[in-house]
Tab-separated table of C-alpha atoms in Angstrom:
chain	number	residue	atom	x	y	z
X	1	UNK	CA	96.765	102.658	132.491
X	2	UNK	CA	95.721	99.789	130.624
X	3	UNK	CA	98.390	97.654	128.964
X	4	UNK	CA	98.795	97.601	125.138
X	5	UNK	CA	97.274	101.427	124.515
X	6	UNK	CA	99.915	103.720	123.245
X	7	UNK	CA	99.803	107.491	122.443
X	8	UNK	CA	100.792	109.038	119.460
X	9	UNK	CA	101.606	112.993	119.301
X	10	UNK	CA	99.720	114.339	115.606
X	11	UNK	CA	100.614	118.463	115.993
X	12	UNK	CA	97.991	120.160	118.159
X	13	UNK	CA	96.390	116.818	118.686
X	14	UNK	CA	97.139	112.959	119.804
X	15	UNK	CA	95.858	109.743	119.272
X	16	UNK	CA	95.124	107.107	121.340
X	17	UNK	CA	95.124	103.661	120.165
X	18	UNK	CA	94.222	100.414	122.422
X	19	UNK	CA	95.428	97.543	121.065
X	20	UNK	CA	93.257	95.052	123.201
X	21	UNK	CA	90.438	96.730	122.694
X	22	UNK	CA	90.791	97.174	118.956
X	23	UNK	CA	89.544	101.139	119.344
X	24	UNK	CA	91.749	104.476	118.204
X	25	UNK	CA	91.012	107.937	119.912
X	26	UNK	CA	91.516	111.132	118.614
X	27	UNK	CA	92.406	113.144	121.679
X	28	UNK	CA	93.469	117.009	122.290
X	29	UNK	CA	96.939	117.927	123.621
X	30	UNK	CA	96.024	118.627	127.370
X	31	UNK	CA	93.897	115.225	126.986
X	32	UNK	CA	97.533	113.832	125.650
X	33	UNK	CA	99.297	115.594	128.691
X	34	UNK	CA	97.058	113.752	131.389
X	35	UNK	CA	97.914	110.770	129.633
X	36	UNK	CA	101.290	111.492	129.691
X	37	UNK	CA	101.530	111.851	133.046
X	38	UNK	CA	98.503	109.720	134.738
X	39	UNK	CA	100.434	106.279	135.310
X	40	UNK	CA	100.400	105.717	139.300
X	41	UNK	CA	99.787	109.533	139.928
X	42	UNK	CA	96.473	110.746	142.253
X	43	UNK	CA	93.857	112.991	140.364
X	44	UNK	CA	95.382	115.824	142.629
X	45	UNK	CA	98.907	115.142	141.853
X	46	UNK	CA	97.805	114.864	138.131
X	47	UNK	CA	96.156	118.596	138.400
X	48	UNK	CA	99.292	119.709	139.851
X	49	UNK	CA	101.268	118.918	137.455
X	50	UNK	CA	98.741	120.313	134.737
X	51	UNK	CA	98.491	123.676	136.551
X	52	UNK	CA	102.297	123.968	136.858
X	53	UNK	CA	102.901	122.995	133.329
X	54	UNK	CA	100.044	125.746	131.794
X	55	UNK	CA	100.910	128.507	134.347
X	56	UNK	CA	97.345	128.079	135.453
X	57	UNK	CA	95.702	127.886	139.434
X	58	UNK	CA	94.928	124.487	139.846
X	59	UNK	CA	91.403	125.658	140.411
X	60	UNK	CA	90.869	125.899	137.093
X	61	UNK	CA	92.741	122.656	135.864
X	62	UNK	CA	91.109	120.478	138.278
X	63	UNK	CA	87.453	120.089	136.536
X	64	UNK	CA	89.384	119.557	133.326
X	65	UNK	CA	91.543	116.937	134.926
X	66	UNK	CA	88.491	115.085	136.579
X	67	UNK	CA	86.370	115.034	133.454
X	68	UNK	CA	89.482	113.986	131.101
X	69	UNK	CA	90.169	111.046	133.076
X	70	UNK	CA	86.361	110.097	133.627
X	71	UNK	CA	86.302	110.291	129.552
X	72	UNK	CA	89.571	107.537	129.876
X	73	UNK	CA	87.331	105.400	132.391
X	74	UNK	CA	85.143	105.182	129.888
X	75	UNK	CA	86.802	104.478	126.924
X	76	UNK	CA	88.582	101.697	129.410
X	77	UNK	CA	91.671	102.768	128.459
X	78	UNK	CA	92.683	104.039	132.270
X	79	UNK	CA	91.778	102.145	135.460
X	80	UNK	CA	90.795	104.329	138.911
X	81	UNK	CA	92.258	102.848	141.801
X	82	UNK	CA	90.342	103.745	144.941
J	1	UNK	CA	94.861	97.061	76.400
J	2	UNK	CA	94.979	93.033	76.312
J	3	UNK	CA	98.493	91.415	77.825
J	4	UNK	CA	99.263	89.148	75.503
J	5	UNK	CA	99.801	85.501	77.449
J	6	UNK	CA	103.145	85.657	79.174
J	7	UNK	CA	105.248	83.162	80.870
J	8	UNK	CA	103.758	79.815	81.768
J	9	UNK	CA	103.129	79.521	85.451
J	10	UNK	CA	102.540	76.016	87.424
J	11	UNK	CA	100.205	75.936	89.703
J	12	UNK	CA	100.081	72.886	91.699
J	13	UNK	CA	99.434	70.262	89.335
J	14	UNK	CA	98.107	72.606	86.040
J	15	UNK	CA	100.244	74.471	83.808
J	16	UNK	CA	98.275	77.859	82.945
J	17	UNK	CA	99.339	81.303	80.819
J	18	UNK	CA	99.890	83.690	82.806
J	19	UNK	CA	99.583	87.411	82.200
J	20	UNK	CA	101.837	89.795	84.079
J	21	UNK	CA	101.657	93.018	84.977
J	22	UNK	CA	104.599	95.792	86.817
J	23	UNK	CA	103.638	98.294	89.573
J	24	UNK	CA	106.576	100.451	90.297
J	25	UNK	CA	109.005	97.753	89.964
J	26	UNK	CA	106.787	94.582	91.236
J	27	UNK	CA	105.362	91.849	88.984
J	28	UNK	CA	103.122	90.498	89.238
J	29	UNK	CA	101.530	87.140	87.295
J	30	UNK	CA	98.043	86.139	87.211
J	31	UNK	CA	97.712	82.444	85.812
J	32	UNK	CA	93.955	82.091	85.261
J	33	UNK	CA	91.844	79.646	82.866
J	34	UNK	CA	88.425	81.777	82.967
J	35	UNK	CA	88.423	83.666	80.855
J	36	UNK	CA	86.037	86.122	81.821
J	37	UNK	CA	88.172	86.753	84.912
J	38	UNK	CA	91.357	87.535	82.974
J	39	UNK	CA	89.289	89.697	80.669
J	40	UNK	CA	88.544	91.685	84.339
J	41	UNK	CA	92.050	91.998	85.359
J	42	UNK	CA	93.128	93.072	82.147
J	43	UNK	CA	90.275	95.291	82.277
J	44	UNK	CA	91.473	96.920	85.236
J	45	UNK	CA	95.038	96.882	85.257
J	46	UNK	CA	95.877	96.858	81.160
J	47	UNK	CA	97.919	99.861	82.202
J	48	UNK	CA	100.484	98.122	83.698
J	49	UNK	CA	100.662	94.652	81.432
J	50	UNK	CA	104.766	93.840	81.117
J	51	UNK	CA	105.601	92.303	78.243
J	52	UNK	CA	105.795	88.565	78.458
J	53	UNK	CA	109.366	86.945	79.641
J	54	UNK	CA	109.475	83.566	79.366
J	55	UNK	CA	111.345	81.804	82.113
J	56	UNK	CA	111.652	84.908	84.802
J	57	UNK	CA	110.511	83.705	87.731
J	58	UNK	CA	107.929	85.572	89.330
J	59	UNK	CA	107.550	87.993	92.461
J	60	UNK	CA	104.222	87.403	93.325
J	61	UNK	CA	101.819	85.180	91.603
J	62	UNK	CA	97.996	84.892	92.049
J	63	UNK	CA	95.541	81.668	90.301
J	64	UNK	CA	92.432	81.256	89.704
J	65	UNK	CA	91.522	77.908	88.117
J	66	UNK	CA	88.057	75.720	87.167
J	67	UNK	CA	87.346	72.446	87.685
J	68	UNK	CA	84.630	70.440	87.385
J	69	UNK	CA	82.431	73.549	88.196
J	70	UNK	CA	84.711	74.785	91.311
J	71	UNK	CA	86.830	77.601	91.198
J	72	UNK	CA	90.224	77.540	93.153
J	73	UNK	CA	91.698	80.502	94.302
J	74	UNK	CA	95.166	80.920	95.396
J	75	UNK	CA	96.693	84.181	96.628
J	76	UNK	CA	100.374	85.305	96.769
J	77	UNK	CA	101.301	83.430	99.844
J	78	UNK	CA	99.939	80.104	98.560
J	79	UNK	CA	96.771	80.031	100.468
J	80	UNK	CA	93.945	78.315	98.571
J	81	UNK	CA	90.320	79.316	98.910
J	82	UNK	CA	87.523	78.058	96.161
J	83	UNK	CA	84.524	80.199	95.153
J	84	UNK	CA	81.025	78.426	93.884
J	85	UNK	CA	79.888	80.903	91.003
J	86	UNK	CA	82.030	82.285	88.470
J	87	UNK	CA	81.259	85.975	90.190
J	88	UNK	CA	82.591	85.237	92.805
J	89	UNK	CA	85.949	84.182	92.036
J	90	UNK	CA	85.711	87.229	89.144
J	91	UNK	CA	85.864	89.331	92.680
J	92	UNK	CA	88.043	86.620	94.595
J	93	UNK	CA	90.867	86.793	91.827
J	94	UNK	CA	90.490	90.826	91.959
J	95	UNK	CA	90.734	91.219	95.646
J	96	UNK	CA	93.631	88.828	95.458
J	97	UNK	CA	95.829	90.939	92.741
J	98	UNK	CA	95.218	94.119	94.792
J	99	UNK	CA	96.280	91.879	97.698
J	100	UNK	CA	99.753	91.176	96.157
J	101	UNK	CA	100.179	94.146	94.611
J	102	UNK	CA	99.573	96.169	98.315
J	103	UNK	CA	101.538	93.689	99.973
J	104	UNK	CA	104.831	93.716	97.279
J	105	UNK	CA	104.796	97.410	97.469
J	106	UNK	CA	104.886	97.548	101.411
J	107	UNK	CA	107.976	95.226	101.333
J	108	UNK	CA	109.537	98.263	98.982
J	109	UNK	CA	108.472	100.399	102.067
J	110	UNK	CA	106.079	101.816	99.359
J	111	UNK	CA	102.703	102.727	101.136
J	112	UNK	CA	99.380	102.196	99.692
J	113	UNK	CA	96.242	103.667	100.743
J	114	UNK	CA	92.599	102.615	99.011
J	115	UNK	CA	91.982	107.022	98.350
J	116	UNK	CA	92.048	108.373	94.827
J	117	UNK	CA	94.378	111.453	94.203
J	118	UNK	CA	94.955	113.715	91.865
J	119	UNK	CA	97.661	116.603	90.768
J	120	UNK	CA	95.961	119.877	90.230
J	121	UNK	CA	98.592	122.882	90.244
J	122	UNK	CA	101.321	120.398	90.669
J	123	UNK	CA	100.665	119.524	93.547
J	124	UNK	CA	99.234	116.048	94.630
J	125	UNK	CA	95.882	115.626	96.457
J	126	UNK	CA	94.604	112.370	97.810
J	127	UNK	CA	90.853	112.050	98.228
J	128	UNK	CA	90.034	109.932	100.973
J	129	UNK	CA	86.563	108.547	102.499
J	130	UNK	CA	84.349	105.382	102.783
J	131	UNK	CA	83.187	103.357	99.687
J	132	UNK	CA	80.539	105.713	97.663
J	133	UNK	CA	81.758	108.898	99.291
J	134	UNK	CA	82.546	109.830	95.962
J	135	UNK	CA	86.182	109.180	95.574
J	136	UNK	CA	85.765	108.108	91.580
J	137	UNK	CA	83.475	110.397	91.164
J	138	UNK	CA	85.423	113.734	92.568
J	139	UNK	CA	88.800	112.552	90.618
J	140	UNK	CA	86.978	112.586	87.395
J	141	UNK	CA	85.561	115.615	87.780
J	142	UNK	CA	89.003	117.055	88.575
J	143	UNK	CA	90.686	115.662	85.974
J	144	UNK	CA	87.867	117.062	83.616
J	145	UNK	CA	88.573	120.670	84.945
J	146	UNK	CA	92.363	120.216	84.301
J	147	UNK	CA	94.010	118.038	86.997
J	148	UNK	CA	95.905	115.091	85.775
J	149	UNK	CA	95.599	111.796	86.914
J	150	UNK	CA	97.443	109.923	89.506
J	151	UNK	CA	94.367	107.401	90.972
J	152	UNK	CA	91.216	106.730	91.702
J	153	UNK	CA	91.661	104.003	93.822
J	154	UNK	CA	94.876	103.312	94.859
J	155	UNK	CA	97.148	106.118	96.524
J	156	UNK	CA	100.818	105.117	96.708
J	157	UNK	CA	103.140	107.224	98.248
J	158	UNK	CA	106.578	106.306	98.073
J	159	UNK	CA	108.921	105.665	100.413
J	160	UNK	CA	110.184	108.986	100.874
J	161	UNK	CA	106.693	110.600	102.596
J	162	UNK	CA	106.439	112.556	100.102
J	163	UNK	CA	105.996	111.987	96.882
J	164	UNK	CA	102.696	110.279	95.360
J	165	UNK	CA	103.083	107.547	92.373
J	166	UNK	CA	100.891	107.262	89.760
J	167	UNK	CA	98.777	104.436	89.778
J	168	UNK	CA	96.353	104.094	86.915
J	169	UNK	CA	94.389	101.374	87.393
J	170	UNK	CA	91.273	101.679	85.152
J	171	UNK	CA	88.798	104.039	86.410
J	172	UNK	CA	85.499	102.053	87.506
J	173	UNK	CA	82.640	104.050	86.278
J	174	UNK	CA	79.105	103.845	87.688
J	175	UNK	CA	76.697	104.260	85.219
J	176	UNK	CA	74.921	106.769	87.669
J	177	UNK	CA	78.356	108.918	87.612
J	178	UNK	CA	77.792	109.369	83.630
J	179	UNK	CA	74.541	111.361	84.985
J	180	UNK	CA	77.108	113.737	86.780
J	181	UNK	CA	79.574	113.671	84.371
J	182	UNK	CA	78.482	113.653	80.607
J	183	UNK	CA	81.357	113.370	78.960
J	184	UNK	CA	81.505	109.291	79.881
J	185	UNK	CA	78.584	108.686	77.744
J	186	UNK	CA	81.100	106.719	75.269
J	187	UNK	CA	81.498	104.501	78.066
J	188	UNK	CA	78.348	102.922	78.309
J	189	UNK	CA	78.692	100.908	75.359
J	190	UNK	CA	81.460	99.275	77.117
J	191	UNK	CA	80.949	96.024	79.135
J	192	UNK	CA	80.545	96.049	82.602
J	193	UNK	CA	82.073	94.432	85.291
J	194	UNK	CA	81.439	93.779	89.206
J	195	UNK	CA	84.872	93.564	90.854
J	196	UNK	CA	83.133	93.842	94.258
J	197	UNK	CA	82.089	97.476	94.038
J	198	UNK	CA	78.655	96.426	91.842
J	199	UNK	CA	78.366	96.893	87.590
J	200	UNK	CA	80.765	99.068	86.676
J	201	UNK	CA	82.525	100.404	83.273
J	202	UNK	CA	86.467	100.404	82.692
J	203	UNK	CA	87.401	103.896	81.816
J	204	UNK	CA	91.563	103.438	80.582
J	205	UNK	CA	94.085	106.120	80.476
J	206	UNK	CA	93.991	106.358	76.671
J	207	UNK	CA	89.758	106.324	77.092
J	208	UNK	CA	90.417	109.266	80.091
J	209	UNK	CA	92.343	111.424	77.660
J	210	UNK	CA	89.503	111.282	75.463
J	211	UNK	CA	86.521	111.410	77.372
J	212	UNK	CA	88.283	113.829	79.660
J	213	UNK	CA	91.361	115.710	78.641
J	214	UNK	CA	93.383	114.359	81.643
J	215	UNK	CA	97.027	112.304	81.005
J	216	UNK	CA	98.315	110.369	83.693
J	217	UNK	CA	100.525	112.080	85.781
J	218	UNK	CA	104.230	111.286	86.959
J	219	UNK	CA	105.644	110.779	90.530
J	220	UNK	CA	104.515	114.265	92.411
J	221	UNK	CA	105.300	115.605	95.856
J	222	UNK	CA	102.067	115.773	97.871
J	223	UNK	CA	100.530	118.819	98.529
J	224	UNK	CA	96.965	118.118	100.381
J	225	UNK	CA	94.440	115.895	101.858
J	226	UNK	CA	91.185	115.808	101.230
J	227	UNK	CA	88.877	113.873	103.667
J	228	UNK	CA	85.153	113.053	101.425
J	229	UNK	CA	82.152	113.683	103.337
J	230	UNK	CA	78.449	112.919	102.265
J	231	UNK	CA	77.799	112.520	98.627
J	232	UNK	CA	77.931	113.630	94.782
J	233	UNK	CA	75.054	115.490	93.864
J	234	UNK	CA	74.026	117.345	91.264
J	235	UNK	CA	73.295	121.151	92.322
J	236	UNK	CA	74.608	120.601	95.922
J	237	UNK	CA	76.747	123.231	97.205
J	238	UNK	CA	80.020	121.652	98.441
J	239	UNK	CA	81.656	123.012	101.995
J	240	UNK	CA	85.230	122.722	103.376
J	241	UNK	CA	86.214	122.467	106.742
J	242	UNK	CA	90.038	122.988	108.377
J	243	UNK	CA	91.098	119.383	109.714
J	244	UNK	CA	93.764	118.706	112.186
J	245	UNK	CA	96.644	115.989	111.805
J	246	UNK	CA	95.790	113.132	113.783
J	247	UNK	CA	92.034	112.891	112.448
J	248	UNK	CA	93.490	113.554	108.784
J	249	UNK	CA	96.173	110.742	109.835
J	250	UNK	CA	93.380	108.145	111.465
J	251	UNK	CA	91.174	108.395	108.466
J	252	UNK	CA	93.994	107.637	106.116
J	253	UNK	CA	94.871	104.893	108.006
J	254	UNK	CA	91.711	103.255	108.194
J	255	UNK	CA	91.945	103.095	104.315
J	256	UNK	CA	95.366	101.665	104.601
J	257	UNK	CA	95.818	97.418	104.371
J	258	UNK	CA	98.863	98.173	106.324
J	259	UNK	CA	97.224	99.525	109.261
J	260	UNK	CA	95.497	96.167	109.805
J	261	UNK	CA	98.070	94.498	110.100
J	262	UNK	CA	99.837	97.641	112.744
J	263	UNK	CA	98.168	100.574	112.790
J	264	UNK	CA	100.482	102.074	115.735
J	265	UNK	CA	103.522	102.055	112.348
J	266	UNK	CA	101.070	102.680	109.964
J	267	UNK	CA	100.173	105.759	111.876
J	268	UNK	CA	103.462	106.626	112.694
J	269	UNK	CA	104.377	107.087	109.056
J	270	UNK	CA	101.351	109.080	108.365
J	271	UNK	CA	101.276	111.442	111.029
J	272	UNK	CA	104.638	113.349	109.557
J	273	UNK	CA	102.882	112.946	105.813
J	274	UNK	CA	100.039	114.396	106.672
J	275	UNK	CA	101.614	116.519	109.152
J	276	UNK	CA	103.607	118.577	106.221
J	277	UNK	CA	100.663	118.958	103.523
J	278	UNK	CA	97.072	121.234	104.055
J	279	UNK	CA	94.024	119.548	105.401
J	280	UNK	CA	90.578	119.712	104.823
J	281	UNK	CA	87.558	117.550	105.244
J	282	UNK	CA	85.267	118.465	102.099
J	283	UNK	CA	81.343	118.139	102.252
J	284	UNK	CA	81.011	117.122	98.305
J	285	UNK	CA	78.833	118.604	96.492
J	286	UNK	CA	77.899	119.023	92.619
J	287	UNK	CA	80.822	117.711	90.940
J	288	UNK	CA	81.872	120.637	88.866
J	289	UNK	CA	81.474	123.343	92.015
J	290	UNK	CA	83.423	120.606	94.347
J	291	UNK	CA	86.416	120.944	91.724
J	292	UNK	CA	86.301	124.708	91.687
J	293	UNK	CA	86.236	124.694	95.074
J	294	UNK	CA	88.928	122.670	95.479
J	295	UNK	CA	90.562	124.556	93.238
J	296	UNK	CA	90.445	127.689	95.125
J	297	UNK	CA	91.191	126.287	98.135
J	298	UNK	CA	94.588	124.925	96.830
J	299	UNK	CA	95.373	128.014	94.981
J	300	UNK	CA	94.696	130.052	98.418
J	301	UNK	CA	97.783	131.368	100.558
């Protein structure tokens, strides 16, 4: 994670707002549970934890989890670490 | 409505009148000496002239002063900034009450937000969106279907998160709204000012009673948020859409001086205002239908 970007919970939604980079995001809740959870975790730990937390197979979390934190790459708000 | 001059105010080395004004509990003096500038402000914000006091020291005080063809601004916190043409420092002297005024009633924990609102089946709505979105526009056509009148430009909601002050600063009339809405036509004999937002007409609460039917309303719990999309029109068909809480909550917040200064509290007092009242981003439309429809939508289960 990027310092100085916090996450606010709004009811079915979150936003998240970078401080450094002067930008706010409007995010969904599973978008706000990846964020929740990505500091120092492994894209396979993170769809772990998603699956366990929905009652889902992690097949079906993964893709979401991959293209959620791509969409945080992007927005620079999350750094990948090889 | 003309304050009449008010307590004498120093400012730096010249002794001006001053004319002061109260917004929920703030004064506020302006000490100006052109007088085309305190016509403005008077203009605008006759509603809330105090009577004069000499010798009470004042909250907040902005100046304007002329010499020898400069104008010299000062703003609530003493900063000084000069303006070449008298326009300018018409606008200058504007921004700069709104400034205090915004900034006094944050340190009351009261929170301001540039959106007009209304009360229509006592409940507040606040109409929020960019500049010419329509905000004037849509309030005057509510109030001329039967809401009353809270704002058009200047939402306050008190420090409780729930409960919307009135705040009836003139209403700035386009001439292109008196198109939309006939029943200004009075207004056009008025004078015009440009207090930033181009030529406009001063519409007052006693001149909105009779042009429009509407009163100013009293303190009144809010009920809904309306985000403005596109613009008034004349035989458009307006279109509402369900809008979830942290949109709602970013878009207030963008019209919000306090969120420049931190949006993460700023945001953090909207999200459970917003949270607690219906949503809906509105595609306006022709005035009068945009009202009905608003209308129904508020009146809906």
């Amino acid at each position: 994670m990027q310092p100085g970007v916090s996450l606010q919970r709004a009811g079915d939604e979150a936003i998240l707002h970078d401080r450094v980079g002067g930008q706010a995001h409007v995010i969904n809740a599973t978008a706000a549970h990846v964020w929740e959870l990505a500091d120092g975790q492994t894209i396979d730990e993170l769809a772990t934890a998603l699956a366990t937390a929905y009652d889902q197979p992690i097949e079906r979390v993964d893709p979401d989890v991959r293209r959620i934190v791509a969409r945080f790459g992007e927005l620079g708000v999350l750094t990948l670490e090889p | 409505m003309i304050a009449s001059p008010a307590a004498v105010t120093t400012t730096g080395e010249v002794t001006l009148p001053a004319r002061s004004y109260r917004f929920h509990g703030l004064a506020v003096d302006v000490a100006c000496d052109v007088p085309v500038a305190a016509v403005a402000i008077d203009a605008s914000f006759g509603a809330f002239a105090l009577d004069p006091r000499p010798g009470r020291p004042a909250e907040r005080q902005v100046s304007l002063t002329r010499s020898d063809g400069t104008y010299r601004l000062t703003d609530a916190s003493g900063r000084v900034a000069f303006a070449r043409t008298e326009q300018a420092a018409v606008v200058g002297l504007f921004d700069r009450v709104v400034r205090a005024v915004v900034d006094g009633l944050a340190d009351r924990g009261i929170l301001a937000i540039h959106a007009g609102a209304v009360v229509l089946r006592g409940q507040a709505l606040l109409l929020a969106g960019p500049s010419g979105a329509g905000k004037s526009t849509l309030t005057m056509a509510l109030m001329r279907n039967g809401a009353s009148w809270l704002t058009d430009e200047l939402a306050v909601i008190d420090r409780d998160g729930r409960t919307v002050l009135p705040f009836p600063r003139s209403l700035h009339v386009r001439p292109d709204t008196v198109t939309l809405l006939p029943e200004l036509a009075p207004v056009l004999t008025r004078p015009r000012y440009d207090l930033g937002g181009g030529s406009e007409f001063s519409l007052t609460p006693a001149d909105a009673l009779v042009a429009l039917g509407s009163h100013v309303a009293g303190p009144t719990p809010l009920g809904g948020v309306v985000l403005l999309h596109g613009t008034p029109g004349a035989g458009r068909t307006p279109h509402l859409a369900p809008v979830g809480v942290a949109v709602a909550a970013m878009e207030l917040a963008h019209g919000a001086p306090a969120a420049a200064e931190d949006l993460d509290a700023t945001l953090a007092r909207l999200i459970p205002i917003v949270a607690g009242v219906r949503r809906v981003r509105l595609t306006v439309g022709d005035p009068g239908a945009t009202a009905h429809a608003l209308d129904d939508w508020l009146a809906a289960p």
